[in-house]
Short mmCIF file of C-alpha atoms in Angstrom, two decimals:
data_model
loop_
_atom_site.label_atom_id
_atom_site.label_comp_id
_atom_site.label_asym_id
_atom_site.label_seq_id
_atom_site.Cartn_x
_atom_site.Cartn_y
_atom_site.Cartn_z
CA UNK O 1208 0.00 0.00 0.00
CA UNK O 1209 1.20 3.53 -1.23
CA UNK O 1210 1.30 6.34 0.75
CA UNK O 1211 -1.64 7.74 -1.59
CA UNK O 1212 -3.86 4.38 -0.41
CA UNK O 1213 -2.62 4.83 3.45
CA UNK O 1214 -3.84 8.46 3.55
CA UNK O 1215 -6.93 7.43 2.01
CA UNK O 1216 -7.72 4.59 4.76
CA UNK O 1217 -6.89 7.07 7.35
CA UNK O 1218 -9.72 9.85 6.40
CA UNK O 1219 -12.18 7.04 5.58
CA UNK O 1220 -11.90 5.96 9.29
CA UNK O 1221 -11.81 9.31 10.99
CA UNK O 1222 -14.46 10.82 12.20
CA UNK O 1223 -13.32 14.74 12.98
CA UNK O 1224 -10.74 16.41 10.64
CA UNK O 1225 -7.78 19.39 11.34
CA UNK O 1226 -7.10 20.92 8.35
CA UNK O 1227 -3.65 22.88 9.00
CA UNK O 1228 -2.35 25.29 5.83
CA UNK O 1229 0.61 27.32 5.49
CA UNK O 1230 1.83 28.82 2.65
CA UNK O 1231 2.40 25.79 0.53
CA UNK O 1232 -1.08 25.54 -0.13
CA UNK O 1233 -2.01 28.24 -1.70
CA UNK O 1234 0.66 28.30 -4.47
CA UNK O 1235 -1.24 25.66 -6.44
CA UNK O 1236 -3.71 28.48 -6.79
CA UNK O 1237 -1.54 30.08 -8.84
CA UNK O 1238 0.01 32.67 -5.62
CA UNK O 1239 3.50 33.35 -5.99
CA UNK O 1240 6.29 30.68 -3.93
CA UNK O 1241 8.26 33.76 -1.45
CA UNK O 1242 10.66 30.53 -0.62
CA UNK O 1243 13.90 32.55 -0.64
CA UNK O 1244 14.73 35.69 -1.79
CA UNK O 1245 14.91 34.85 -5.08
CA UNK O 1246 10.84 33.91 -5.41
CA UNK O 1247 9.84 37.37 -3.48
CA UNK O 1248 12.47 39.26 -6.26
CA UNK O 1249 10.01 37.12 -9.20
CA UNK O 1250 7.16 37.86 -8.17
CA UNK O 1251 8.04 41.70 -6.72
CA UNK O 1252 10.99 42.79 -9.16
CA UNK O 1253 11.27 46.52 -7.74
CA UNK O 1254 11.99 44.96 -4.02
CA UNK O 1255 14.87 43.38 -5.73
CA UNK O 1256 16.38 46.59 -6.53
CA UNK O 1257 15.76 47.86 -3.45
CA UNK O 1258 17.21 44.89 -2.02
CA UNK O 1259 14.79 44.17 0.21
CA UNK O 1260 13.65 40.77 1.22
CA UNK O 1261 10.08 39.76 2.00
CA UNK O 1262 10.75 39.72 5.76
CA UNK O 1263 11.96 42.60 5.62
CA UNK O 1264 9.14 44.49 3.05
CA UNK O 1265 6.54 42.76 5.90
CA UNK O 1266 7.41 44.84 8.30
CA UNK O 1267 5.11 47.81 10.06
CA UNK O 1268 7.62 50.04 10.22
CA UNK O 1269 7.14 50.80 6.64
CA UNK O 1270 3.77 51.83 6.62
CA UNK O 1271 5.39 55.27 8.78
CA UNK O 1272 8.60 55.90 6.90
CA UNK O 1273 6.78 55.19 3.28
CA UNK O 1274 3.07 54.31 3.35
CA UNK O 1275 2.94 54.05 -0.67
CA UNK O 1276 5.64 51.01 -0.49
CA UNK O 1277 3.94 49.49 2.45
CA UNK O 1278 0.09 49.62 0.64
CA UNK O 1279 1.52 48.55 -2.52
CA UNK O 1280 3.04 45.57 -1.42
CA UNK O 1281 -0.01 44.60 0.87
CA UNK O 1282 -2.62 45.93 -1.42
CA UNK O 1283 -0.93 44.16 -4.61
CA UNK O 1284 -1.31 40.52 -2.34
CA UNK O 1285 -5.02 41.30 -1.41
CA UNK O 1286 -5.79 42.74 -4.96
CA UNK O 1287 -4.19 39.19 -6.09
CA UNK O 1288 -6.07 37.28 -3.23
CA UNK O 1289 -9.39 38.66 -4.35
CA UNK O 1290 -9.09 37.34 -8.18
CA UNK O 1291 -7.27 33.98 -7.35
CA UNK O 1292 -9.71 30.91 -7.32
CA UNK O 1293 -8.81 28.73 -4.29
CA UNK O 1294 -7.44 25.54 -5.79
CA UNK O 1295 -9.86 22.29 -6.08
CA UNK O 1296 -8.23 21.09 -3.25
CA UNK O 1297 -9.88 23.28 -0.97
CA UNK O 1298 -13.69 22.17 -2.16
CA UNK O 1299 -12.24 18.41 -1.47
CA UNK O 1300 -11.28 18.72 2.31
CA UNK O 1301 -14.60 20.55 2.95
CA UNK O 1302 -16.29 17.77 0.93
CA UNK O 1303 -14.37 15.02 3.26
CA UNK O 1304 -15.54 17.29 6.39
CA UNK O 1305 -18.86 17.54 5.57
CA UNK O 1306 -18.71 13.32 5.44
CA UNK O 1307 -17.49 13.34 8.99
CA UNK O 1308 -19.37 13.29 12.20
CA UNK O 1309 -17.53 16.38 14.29
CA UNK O 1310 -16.99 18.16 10.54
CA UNK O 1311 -13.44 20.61 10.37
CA UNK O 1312 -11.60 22.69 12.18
CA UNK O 1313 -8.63 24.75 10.14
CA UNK O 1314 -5.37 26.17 11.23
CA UNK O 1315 -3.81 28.13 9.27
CA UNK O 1316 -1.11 31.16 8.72
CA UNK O 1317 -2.13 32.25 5.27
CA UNK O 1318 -3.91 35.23 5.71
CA UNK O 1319 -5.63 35.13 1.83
CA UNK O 1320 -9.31 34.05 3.36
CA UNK O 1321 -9.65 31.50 0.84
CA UNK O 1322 -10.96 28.78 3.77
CA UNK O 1323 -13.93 31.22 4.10
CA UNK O 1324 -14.19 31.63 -0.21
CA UNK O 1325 -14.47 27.62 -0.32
CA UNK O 1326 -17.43 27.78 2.13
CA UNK O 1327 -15.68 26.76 5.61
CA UNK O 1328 -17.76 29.16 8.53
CA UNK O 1329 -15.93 31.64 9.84
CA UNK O 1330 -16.37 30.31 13.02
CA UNK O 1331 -14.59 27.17 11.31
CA UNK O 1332 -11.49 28.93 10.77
CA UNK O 1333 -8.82 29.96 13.42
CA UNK O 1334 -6.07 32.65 11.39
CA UNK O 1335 -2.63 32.30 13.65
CA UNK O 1336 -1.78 35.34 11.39
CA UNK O 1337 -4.69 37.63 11.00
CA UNK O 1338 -6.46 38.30 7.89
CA UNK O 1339 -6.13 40.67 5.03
CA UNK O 1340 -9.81 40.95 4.71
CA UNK O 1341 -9.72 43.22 8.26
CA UNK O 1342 -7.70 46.11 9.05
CA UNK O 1343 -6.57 47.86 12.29
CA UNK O 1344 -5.31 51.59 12.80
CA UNK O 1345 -1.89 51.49 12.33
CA UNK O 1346 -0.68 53.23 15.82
CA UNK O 1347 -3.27 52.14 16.82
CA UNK O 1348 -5.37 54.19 18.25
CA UNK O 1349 -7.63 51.47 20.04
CA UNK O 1350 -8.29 48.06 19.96
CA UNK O 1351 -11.01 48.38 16.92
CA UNK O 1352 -10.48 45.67 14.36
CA UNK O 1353 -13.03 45.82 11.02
CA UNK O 1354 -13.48 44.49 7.65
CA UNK O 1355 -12.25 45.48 4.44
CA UNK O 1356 -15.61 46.44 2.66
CA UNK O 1357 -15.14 47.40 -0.58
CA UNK O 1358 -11.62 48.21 -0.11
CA UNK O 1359 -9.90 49.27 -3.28
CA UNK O 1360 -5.96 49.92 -3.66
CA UNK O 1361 -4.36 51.15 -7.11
CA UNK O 1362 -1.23 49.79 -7.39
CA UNK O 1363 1.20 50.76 -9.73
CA UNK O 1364 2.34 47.42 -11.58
CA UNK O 1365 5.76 48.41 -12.26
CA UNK O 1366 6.98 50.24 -8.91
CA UNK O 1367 4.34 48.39 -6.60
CA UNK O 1368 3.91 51.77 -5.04
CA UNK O 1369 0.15 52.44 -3.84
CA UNK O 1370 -1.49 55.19 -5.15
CA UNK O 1371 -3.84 57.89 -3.52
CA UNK O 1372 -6.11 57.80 -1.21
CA UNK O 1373 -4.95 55.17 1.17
CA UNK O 1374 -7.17 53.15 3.97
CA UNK O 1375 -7.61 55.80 7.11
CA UNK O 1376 -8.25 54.76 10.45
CA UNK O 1377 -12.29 55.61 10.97
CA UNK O 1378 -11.55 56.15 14.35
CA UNK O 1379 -9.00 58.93 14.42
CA UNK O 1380 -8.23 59.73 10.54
CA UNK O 1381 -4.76 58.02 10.65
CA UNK O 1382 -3.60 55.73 8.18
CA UNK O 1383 -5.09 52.10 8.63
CA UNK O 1384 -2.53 48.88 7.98
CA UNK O 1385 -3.91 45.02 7.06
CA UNK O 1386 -4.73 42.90 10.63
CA UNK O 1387 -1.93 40.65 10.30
CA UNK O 1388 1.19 39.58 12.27
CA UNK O 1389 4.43 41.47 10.42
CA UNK O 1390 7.50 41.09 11.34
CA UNK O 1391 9.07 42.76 13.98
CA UNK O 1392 5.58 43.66 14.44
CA UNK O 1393 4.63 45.19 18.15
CA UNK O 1394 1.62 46.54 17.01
CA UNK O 1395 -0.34 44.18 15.44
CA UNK O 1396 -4.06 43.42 17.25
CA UNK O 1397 -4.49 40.02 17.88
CA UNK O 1398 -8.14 40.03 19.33
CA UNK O 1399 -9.87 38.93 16.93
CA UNK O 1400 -7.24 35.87 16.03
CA UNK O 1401 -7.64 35.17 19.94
CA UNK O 1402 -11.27 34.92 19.54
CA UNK O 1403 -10.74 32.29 16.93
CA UNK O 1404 -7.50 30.41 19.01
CA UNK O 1405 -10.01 29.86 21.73
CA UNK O 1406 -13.23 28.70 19.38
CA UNK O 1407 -10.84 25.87 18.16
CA UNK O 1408 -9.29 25.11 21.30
CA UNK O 1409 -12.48 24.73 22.76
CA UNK O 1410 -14.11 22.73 19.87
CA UNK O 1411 -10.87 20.16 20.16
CA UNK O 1412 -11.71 19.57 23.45
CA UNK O 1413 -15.21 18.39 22.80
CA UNK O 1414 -13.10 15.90 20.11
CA UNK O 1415 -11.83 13.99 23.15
CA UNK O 1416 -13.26 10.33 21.97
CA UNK O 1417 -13.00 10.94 18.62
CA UNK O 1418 -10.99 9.41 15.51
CA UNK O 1419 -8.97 12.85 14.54
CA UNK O 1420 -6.98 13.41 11.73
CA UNK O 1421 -4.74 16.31 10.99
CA UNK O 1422 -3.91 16.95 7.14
CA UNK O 1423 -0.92 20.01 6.66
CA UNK O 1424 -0.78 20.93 3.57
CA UNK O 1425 2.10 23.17 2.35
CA UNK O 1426 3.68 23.95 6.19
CA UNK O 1427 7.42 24.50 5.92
CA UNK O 1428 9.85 25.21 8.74
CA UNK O 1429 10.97 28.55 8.16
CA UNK O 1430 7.85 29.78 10.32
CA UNK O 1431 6.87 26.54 12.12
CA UNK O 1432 3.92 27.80 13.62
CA UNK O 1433 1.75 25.30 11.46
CA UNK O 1434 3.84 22.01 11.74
CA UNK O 1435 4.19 23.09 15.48
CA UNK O 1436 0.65 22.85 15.79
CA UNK O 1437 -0.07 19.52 13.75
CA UNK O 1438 3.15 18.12 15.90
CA UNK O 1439 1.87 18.75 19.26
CA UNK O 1440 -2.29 16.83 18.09
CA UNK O 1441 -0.08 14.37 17.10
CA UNK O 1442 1.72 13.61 20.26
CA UNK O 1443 -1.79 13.74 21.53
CA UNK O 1444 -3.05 10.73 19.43
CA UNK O 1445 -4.63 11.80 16.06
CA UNK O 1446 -3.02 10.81 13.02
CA UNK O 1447 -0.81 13.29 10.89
CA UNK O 1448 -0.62 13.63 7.08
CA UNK O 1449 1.64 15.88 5.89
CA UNK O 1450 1.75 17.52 2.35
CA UNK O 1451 4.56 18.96 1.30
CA UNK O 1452 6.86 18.72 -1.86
CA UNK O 1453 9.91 19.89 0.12
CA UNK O 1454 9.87 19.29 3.91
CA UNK O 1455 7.08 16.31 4.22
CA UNK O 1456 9.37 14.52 7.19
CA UNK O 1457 8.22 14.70 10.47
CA UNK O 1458 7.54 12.78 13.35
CA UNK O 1459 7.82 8.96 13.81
CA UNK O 1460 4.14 8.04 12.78
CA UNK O 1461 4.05 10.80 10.38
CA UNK O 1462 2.47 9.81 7.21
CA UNK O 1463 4.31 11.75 4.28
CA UNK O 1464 3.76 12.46 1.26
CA UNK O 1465 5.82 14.60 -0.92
CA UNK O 1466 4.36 16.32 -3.36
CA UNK O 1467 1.89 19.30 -4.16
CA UNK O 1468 -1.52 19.92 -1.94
CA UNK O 1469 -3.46 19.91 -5.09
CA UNK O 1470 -1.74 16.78 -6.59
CA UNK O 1471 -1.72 14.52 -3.11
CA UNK O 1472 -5.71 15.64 -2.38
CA UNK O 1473 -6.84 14.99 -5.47
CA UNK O 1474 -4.83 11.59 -5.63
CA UNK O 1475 -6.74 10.58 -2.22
CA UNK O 1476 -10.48 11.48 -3.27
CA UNK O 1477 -9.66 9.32 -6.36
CA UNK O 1478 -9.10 6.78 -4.00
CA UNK O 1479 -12.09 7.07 -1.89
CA UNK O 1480 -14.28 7.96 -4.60
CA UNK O 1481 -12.80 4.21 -6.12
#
């Protein structure tokens, strides 16, 4: 038996499902790979000249000393989040879900929304990150966190500098900044990702008896926050598959399997569906 076949005997057993995402599995969507400097540079050419890597272009600090680089960067990524179709892999693990008794729960550090674009409640979803789709005041001047509306940011495509007006704070006028974790970032409000660390802590709990399987999808180590997580519900008896075409080791017990998220999901329904 392949590890294809073992994956697929695993979910057809369980009865509750983790789904934990990092960046991995979004780039089968067609969003650019920022592994190394050399992917940001691809897919953000004027950073190169500037010589600026992507942890250090994600960082708050820019949205004082130039708000136009800051807003282009982050308004180019929700601009390309918003026309990006979420990958059929995504309509698969809800499908699996929705066949299982206690459903899905997702972890995940991308901050693109696409869990909540494939139909997964928000109150499904916990964002270790934050979320584009919500923005803070940049100081900030309170603990207000709200959604994007109809947020619209011109971006010029060949500087990636954000044009005028830029998102204020409704609060105090001030410039506004995406609600997610930056680097170096001592600012960021974490409220409303607290709200959603306790909802899935709390609905784990309730998962004490139950068959639980975790399925990572595109988690790498760089920023372990994801493989952290799937780690420690393994240690604590559910099953882990991890999906990832570079870094699919883990564990003893780990089931691996080393290839894309789109690939390896649709590989398993074919199985079940057999």
């Amino acid at each position: 038996m392949n590890e294809i076949e073992q994956a697929a005997q695993i979910i057809a057993q369980a009865d509750a499902l983790v789904i934990a995402a990092g960046a991995g599995m979004g780039v089968d969507s067609g969003l650019p790979d920022f592994r190394g400097p050399e992917g940001f540079w691809r897919a953000y050419p004027p950073f190169a000249e500037l010589g600026l890597r992507f942890e250090q272009v994600a960082e708050p600090r820019w949205f004082v000393r130039d708000p136009a680089l800051a807003w282009g960067f982050y308004g180019h990524r929700y601009n390309l989040y918003q026309r990006t179709t979420p990958h059929s892999g995504f309509g698969i693990l809800q499908q699996w879900a929705q066949r299982m008794k206690h459903g899905a729960h997702v972890f995940t550090s991308n901050v693109d929304g696409h869990f909540q674009n494939t139909g997964f409640a928000e109150e499904q979803v916990y964002e270790c990150h934050g979320s584009l789709h919500f923005l803070q005041c940049v100081e900030p001047c309170c603990e207000e966190i709200w959604p994007v509306g109809d947020l619209a940011i011109v971006v010029d495509e060949e500087t990636f500098r954000a044009e005028e007006p830029l998102p204020l704070c409704p609060y105090c006028g001030e410039l506004a900044r995406p609600n997610v974790l930056m680097f170096s970032d001592g600012r960021w409000l974490w409220n409303r990702s607290e709200t959603q660390r306790v909802q899935f802590e709390t609905r784990l709990a309730g998962l004490e008896n139950a068959r639980l399987v975790v399925i990572e999808c595109g988690a790498g180590t760089a920023i372990p926050s994801v493989r952290l997580m799937s780690e420690s519900l393994q240690r604590a008896g559910a099953d882990l598959i991890r999906i990832n075409p570079r870094e699919a080791q883990g564990p003893n017990g780990t089931l691996s399997i080393s290839t894309g998220a789109r690939e390896a999901l649709e590989a398993i329904n074919s199985v079940l569906q057999s």
